[in-house]
């Protein structure tokens, strides 16, 4: 193959360098992000020598080449200096045609999802604190309670800093500088300036007093804006002093913009919202509570729900009870938790089931809905709609009967029922129980009926979770293997299994490139452990930089590709520990690689691992192990010459 010629034809076929936003490659294919992915014509691309198949997936235009892909990539780099990127704005136009609400939800969910471990941990600590205090095992006046509260509050208090990091990674802004801007907004000295009661200015411009801890919207607005500030700083900074001048300019420009313009905007909007709520409740209380209960998750997303707290505090101080905010939060939080439990019951995805179950407990018991909102309901969309409906109906009931909460609680949960005892009557507790039943039942049942089962997060994440009834017919290659082995005049050699696990026919592998056979004949193995061994004596031709795939040339002449998991190139080497390097000579049974299968699966990747003979066309036939269990070192593939 003429690599330079093939590279030139590929570049011309995809519309030239002006149509390529970024490019990288894995073991077998080029992965391009095109500005317009409608430019390349698949039928024409397949005519290019060396191009085996084209795949459009996940916003990428993938060109399957095979083991020579690194050579083609190198030639393309000589033609134009392409770089890998991960920004959403560089997605193909077809992906950008999604409605703006869907794109916004996707952006928010993408920024928040990496934060789930911290949010879940903090939320479960809140559950523990609530239970310990309710049972009287710890005093709310002791230091143990105070320290536990700090531990539970930390992920939410410092949420802007963590969000700044994930948001920066998503829009290709320096994540450390982004975290610094969030740190400025949370700095205790800034809070002290606000608390002093005197006007705060910067270069005579007013800095509006705003509480940023636990907020989301200021960071989601500010970090994308920093991208343009970084570009400006890059452009005007001379190369000699760029190493320190550029970051200084980014901080010097971004921090005032955040404090003077972007940050206070959320507080101003929150103030307007609070004024509007008071007006609506005065004229139509039942309608106000119903509407706010229904849309409260969206208010939580912006962090503006904190602007409503003064209304509740004023109501309790003046009247001895709050009929608005605490009631709304009670209905909404329970509805979010119930929707999560509906997802947990319906999903076939083990990771989503665990996430939804934990988020449901956190929302109902602790009153913390961020894990539920960002990890489950917003991600799946329909559960969010059913939770809003359930919360709205429960809110309508509360507004009609005049439900009340007699004590302030910043995280309304199931224990809020206790604070509904008051006013010389138990009727408010009964109202609360009925509202709870409405929110839970409507949201749970609605989610069971409405959730889309074809969503990837509702589907099994690995082949081993698929039921036997759904499995395809058993491999038909075994009789051929037996018949061929009975012919003594044919030359043959064996390749042993590099993995222990369950063998499936290659056509059942959930990757069209391997399943179609363009990468050669072989099998798929659902690994039982993370150890990968050499299938024969030979030389390591290629170990991917991301360590997820190994190519080797055996002494018998077969080129073998071992590819761990589907799309695991995106993990960038996480969970993989190689024990060899390119060019090493190995013996059959040598340990090549170790990987953390649990970590890979938890990250959302299928671990089914194709093992193929990429030069199958050079042989009379390549015959595979039948479907079933196999141990590393046992016979896996027979090659007939």
mmCIF file of N, CA and C in Angstrom, residues 410-479:
data_model
loop_
_atom_site.group_PDB
_atom_site.id
_atom_site.type_symbol
_atom_site.label_atom_id
_atom_site.label_comp_id
_atom_site.label_asym_id
_atom_site.label_seq_id
_atom_site.Cartn_x
_atom_site.Cartn_y
_atom_site.Cartn_z
ATOM 1 N N UNK A 410 -33.326 23.304 54.945
ATOM 2 C CA UNK A 410 -32.765 23.622 53.632
ATOM 3 C C UNK A 410 -32.803 22.442 52.670
ATOM 4 N N UNK A 411 -32.901 21.227 53.176
ATOM 5 C CA UNK A 411 -32.968 20.039 52.316
ATOM 6 C C UNK A 411 -34.221 19.249 52.674
ATOM 7 N N UNK A 412 -35.348 19.633 52.106
ATOM 8 C CA UNK A 412 -36.610 18.957 52.409
ATOM 9 C C UNK A 412 -36.548 17.508 51.967
ATOM 10 N N UNK A 413 -36.996 16.622 52.845
ATOM 11 C CA UNK A 413 -36.977 15.188 52.566
ATOM 12 C C UNK A 413 -38.136 14.532 53.292
ATOM 13 N N UNK A 414 -38.112 13.215 53.372
ATOM 14 C CA UNK A 414 -39.221 12.501 54.003
ATOM 15 C C UNK A 414 -39.388 12.899 55.463
ATOM 16 N N UNK A 415 -38.300 13.313 56.102
ATOM 17 C CA UNK A 415 -38.383 13.713 57.510
ATOM 18 C C UNK A 415 -39.021 15.100 57.679
ATOM 19 N N UNK A 416 -39.263 15.793 56.567
ATOM 20 C CA UNK A 416 -39.983 17.058 56.637
ATOM 21 C C UNK A 416 -41.389 16.845 57.199
ATOM 22 N N UNK A 417 -41.884 15.618 57.086
ATOM 23 C CA UNK A 417 -43.196 15.303 57.660
ATOM 24 C C UNK A 417 -43.251 15.664 59.147
ATOM 25 N N UNK A 418 -42.124 15.464 59.827
ATOM 26 C CA UNK A 418 -42.093 15.762 61.267
ATOM 27 C C UNK A 418 -42.336 17.246 61.499
ATOM 28 N N UNK A 419 -41.804 18.095 60.598
ATOM 29 C CA UNK A 419 -41.964 19.544 60.765
ATOM 30 C C UNK A 419 -43.353 20.018 60.349
ATOM 31 N N UNK A 420 -44.195 19.128 59.867
ATOM 32 C CA UNK A 420 -45.575 19.486 59.530
ATOM 33 C C UNK A 420 -46.517 19.294 60.722
ATOM 34 N N UNK A 421 -45.951 18.872 61.824
ATOM 35 C CA UNK A 421 -46.751 18.765 63.049
ATOM 36 C C UNK A 421 -46.719 20.118 63.739
ATOM 37 N N UNK A 422 -47.861 20.773 63.864
ATOM 38 C CA UNK A 422 -47.913 22.096 64.484
ATOM 39 C C UNK A 422 -49.249 22.753 64.250
ATOM 40 N N UNK A 423 -49.351 23.994 64.681
ATOM 41 C CA UNK A 423 -50.596 24.728 64.516
ATOM 42 C C UNK A 423 -51.729 24.187 65.358
ATOM 43 N N UNK A 424 -51.401 23.421 66.401
ATOM 44 C CA UNK A 424 -52.440 22.869 67.258
ATOM 45 C C UNK A 424 -53.285 21.820 66.584
ATOM 46 N N UNK A 425 -52.777 21.222 65.501
ATOM 47 C CA UNK A 425 -53.564 20.227 64.776
ATOM 48 C C UNK A 425 -52.632 19.243 64.082
ATOM 49 N N UNK A 426 -53.142 18.023 63.863
ATOM 50 C CA UNK A 426 -52.381 16.998 63.136
ATOM 51 C C UNK A 426 -52.766 16.966 61.658
ATOM 52 N N UNK A 427 -53.679 17.866 61.267
ATOM 53 C CA UNK A 427 -54.167 17.778 59.885
ATOM 54 C C UNK A 427 -53.067 18.079 58.865
ATOM 55 N N UNK A 428 -52.112 18.949 59.247
ATOM 56 C CA UNK A 428 -51.054 19.269 58.291
ATOM 57 C C UNK A 428 -50.132 18.072 58.056
ATOM 58 N N UNK A 429 -49.951 17.257 59.086
ATOM 59 C CA UNK A 429 -49.194 16.021 58.900
ATOM 60 C C UNK A 429 -49.925 15.089 57.945
ATOM 61 N N UNK A 430 -51.245 15.002 58.085
ATOM 62 C CA UNK A 430 -52.043 14.161 57.183
ATOM 63 C C UNK A 430 -51.949 14.693 55.756
ATOM 64 N N UNK A 431 -52.010 16.030 55.599
ATOM 65 C CA UNK A 431 -51.848 16.611 54.263
ATOM 66 C C UNK A 431 -50.485 16.215 53.669
ATOM 67 N N UNK A 432 -49.459 16.254 54.525
ATOM 68 C CA UNK A 432 -48.125 15.891 54.059
ATOM 69 C C UNK A 432 -48.038 14.444 53.620
ATOM 70 N N UNK A 433 -48.668 13.556 54.367
ATOM 71 C CA UNK A 433 -48.665 12.136 54.001
ATOM 72 C C UNK A 433 -49.365 11.905 52.664
ATOM 73 N N UNK A 434 -50.478 12.595 52.449
ATOM 74 C CA UNK A 434 -51.195 12.452 51.181
ATOM 75 C C UNK A 434 -50.366 13.013 50.028
ATOM 76 N N UNK A 435 -49.758 14.183 50.241
ATOM 77 C CA UNK A 435 -48.914 14.778 49.201
ATOM 78 C C UNK A 435 -47.733 13.869 48.871
ATOM 79 N N UNK A 436 -47.146 13.268 49.904
ATOM 80 C CA UNK A 436 -46.035 12.344 49.679
ATOM 81 C C UNK A 436 -46.484 11.157 48.831
ATOM 82 N N UNK A 437 -47.645 10.601 49.144
ATOM 83 C CA UNK A 437 -48.159 9.463 48.378
ATOM 84 C C UNK A 437 -48.382 9.846 46.917
ATOM 85 N N UNK A 438 -48.940 11.039 46.688
ATOM 86 C CA UNK A 438 -49.183 11.487 45.311
ATOM 87 C C UNK A 438 -47.861 11.620 44.552
ATOM 88 N N UNK A 439 -46.894 12.309 45.158
ATOM 89 C CA UNK A 439 -45.609 12.547 44.483
ATOM 90 C C UNK A 439 -44.893 11.237 44.168
ATOM 91 N N UNK A 440 -44.881 10.324 45.135
ATOM 92 C CA UNK A 440 -44.171 9.057 44.941
ATOM 93 C C UNK A 440 -44.850 8.182 43.903
ATOM 94 N N UNK A 441 -46.162 8.006 44.031
ATOM 95 C CA UNK A 441 -46.880 7.070 43.157
ATOM 96 C C UNK A 441 -46.926 7.574 41.718
ATOM 97 N N UNK A 442 -47.293 8.845 41.530
ATOM 98 C CA UNK A 442 -47.397 9.376 40.167
ATOM 99 C C UNK A 442 -46.039 9.349 39.464
ATOM 100 N N UNK A 443 -45.001 9.772 40.157
ATOM 101 C CA UNK A 443 -43.671 9.827 39.534
ATOM 102 C C UNK A 443 -43.121 8.429 39.256
ATOM 103 N N UNK A 444 -43.298 7.506 40.210
ATOM 104 C CA UNK A 444 -42.783 6.147 40.040
ATOM 105 C C UNK A 444 -43.500 5.430 38.903
ATOM 106 N N UNK A 445 -44.822 5.416 38.939
ATOM 107 C CA UNK A 445 -45.600 4.717 37.906
ATOM 108 C C UNK A 445 -45.409 5.395 36.548
ATOM 109 N N UNK A 446 -45.400 6.731 36.553
ATOM 110 C CA UNK A 446 -45.194 7.444 35.299
ATOM 111 C C UNK A 446 -43.864 7.103 34.654
ATOM 112 N N UNK A 447 -42.817 6.983 35.455
ATOM 113 C CA UNK A 447 -41.499 6.620 34.923
ATOM 114 C C UNK A 447 -41.494 5.198 34.377
ATOM 115 N N UNK A 448 -42.127 4.284 35.084
ATOM 116 C CA UNK A 448 -42.215 2.904 34.598
ATOM 117 C C UNK A 448 -42.846 2.843 33.210
ATOM 118 N N UNK A 449 -43.837 3.685 32.976
ATOM 119 C CA UNK A 449 -44.576 3.656 31.714
ATOM 120 C C UNK A 449 -43.898 4.478 30.619
ATOM 121 N N UNK A 450 -43.227 5.553 31.003
ATOM 122 C CA UNK A 450 -42.753 6.514 30.004
ATOM 123 C C UNK A 450 -41.307 6.330 29.581
ATOM 124 N N UNK A 451 -40.454 5.754 30.450
ATOM 125 C CA UNK A 451 -39.031 5.703 30.141
ATOM 126 C C UNK A 451 -38.777 4.900 28.873
ATOM 127 N N UNK A 452 -37.836 5.371 28.069
ATOM 128 C CA UNK A 452 -37.509 4.711 26.801
ATOM 129 C C UNK A 452 -36.493 3.605 27.048
ATOM 130 N N UNK A 453 -36.875 2.393 26.731
ATOM 131 C CA UNK A 453 -35.986 1.254 26.953
ATOM 132 C C UNK A 453 -34.895 1.151 25.894
ATOM 133 N N UNK A 454 -35.026 1.894 24.788
ATOM 134 C CA UNK A 454 -33.980 1.837 23.758
ATOM 135 C C UNK A 454 -32.847 2.816 24.031
ATOM 136 N N UNK A 455 -32.966 3.576 25.138
ATOM 137 C CA UNK A 455 -31.872 4.465 25.525
ATOM 138 C C UNK A 455 -30.673 3.615 25.946
ATOM 139 N N UNK A 456 -29.457 3.980 25.518
ATOM 140 C CA UNK A 456 -28.273 3.178 25.873
ATOM 141 C C UNK A 456 -28.105 2.959 27.370
ATOM 142 N N UNK A 457 -28.524 3.937 28.191
ATOM 143 C CA UNK A 457 -28.384 3.800 29.639
ATOM 144 C C UNK A 457 -29.414 2.859 30.240
ATOM 145 N N UNK A 458 -30.354 2.414 29.428
ATOM 146 C CA UNK A 458 -31.344 1.443 29.892
ATOM 147 C C UNK A 458 -31.030 0.047 29.395
ATOM 148 N N UNK A 459 -30.016 -0.076 28.545
ATOM 149 C CA UNK A 459 -29.653 -1.352 27.944
ATOM 150 C C UNK A 459 -28.497 -2.003 28.705
ATOM 151 N N UNK A 460 -28.354 -3.323 28.601
ATOM 152 C CA UNK A 460 -27.226 -4.002 29.262
ATOM 153 C C UNK A 460 -25.909 -3.408 28.799
ATOM 154 N N UNK A 461 -24.970 -3.257 29.742
ATOM 155 C CA UNK A 461 -23.688 -2.652 29.391
ATOM 156 C C UNK A 461 -22.662 -3.662 28.939
ATOM 157 N N UNK A 462 -22.893 -4.955 29.197
ATOM 158 C CA UNK A 462 -21.968 -5.992 28.763
ATOM 159 C C UNK A 462 -22.753 -7.168 28.231
ATOM 160 N N UNK A 463 -22.100 -7.972 27.423
ATOM 161 C CA UNK A 463 -22.766 -9.122 26.828
ATOM 162 C C UNK A 463 -23.228 -10.114 27.865
ATOM 163 N N UNK A 464 -22.524 -10.195 29.014
ATOM 164 C CA UNK A 464 -22.878 -11.177 30.016
ATOM 165 C C UNK A 464 -24.188 -10.854 30.714
ATOM 166 N N UNK A 465 -24.702 -9.583 30.544
ATOM 167 C CA UNK A 465 -25.968 -9.234 31.151
ATOM 168 C C UNK A 465 -27.139 -9.573 30.241
ATOM 169 N N UNK A 466 -26.868 -9.981 29.003
ATOM 170 C CA UNK A 466 -27.929 -10.324 28.079
ATOM 171 C C UNK A 466 -28.449 -11.714 28.395
ATOM 172 N N UNK A 467 -29.740 -11.858 28.422
ATOM 173 C CA UNK A 467 -30.334 -13.148 28.773
ATOM 174 C C UNK A 467 -30.089 -14.161 27.678
ATOM 175 N N UNK A 468 -30.129 -15.439 28.029
ATOM 176 C CA UNK A 468 -29.896 -16.497 27.067
ATOM 177 C C UNK A 468 -30.968 -16.494 25.992
ATOM 178 N N UNK A 469 -32.181 -16.073 26.373
ATOM 179 C CA UNK A 469 -33.270 -16.045 25.411
ATOM 180 C C UNK A 469 -33.009 -15.033 24.312
ATOM 181 N N UNK A 470 -32.206 -13.988 24.607
ATOM 182 C CA UNK A 470 -31.919 -12.956 23.626
ATOM 183 C C UNK A 470 -30.679 -13.292 22.800
ATOM 184 N N UNK A 471 -29.959 -14.297 23.222
ATOM 185 C CA UNK A 471 -28.702 -14.619 22.558
ATOM 186 C C UNK A 471 -28.952 -15.180 21.173
ATOM 187 N N UNK A 472 -28.005 -14.946 20.271
ATOM 188 C CA UNK A 472 -28.117 -15.457 18.911
ATOM 189 C C UNK A 472 -27.775 -16.937 18.885
ATOM 190 N N UNK A 473 -28.097 -17.641 17.778
ATOM 191 C CA UNK A 473 -27.797 -19.069 17.683
ATOM 192 C C UNK A 473 -26.313 -19.342 17.890
ATOM 193 N N UNK A 474 -26.008 -20.513 18.381
ATOM 194 C CA UNK A 474 -24.626 -20.893 18.688
ATOM 195 C C UNK A 474 -23.768 -20.905 17.438
ATOM 196 N N UNK A 475 -22.483 -20.760 17.640
ATOM 197 C CA UNK A 475 -21.525 -20.741 16.541
ATOM 198 C C UNK A 475 -21.614 -22.018 15.722
ATOM 199 N N UNK A 476 -21.562 -21.881 14.396
ATOM 200 C CA UNK A 476 -21.687 -23.037 13.510
ATOM 201 C C UNK A 476 -20.346 -23.487 12.961
ATOM 202 N N UNK A 477 -19.268 -22.926 13.503
ATOM 203 C CA UNK A 477 -17.964 -23.219 12.916
ATOM 204 C C UNK A 477 -17.340 -24.497 13.469
ATOM 205 N N UNK A 478 -17.838 -25.012 14.575
ATOM 206 C CA UNK A 478 -17.222 -26.161 15.203
ATOM 207 C C UNK A 478 -17.193 -27.398 14.313
ATOM 208 N N UNK A 479 -18.309 -27.759 13.609
ATOM 209 C CA UNK A 479 -18.237 -28.928 12.746
ATOM 210 C C UNK A 479 -17.148 -28.788 11.699
#
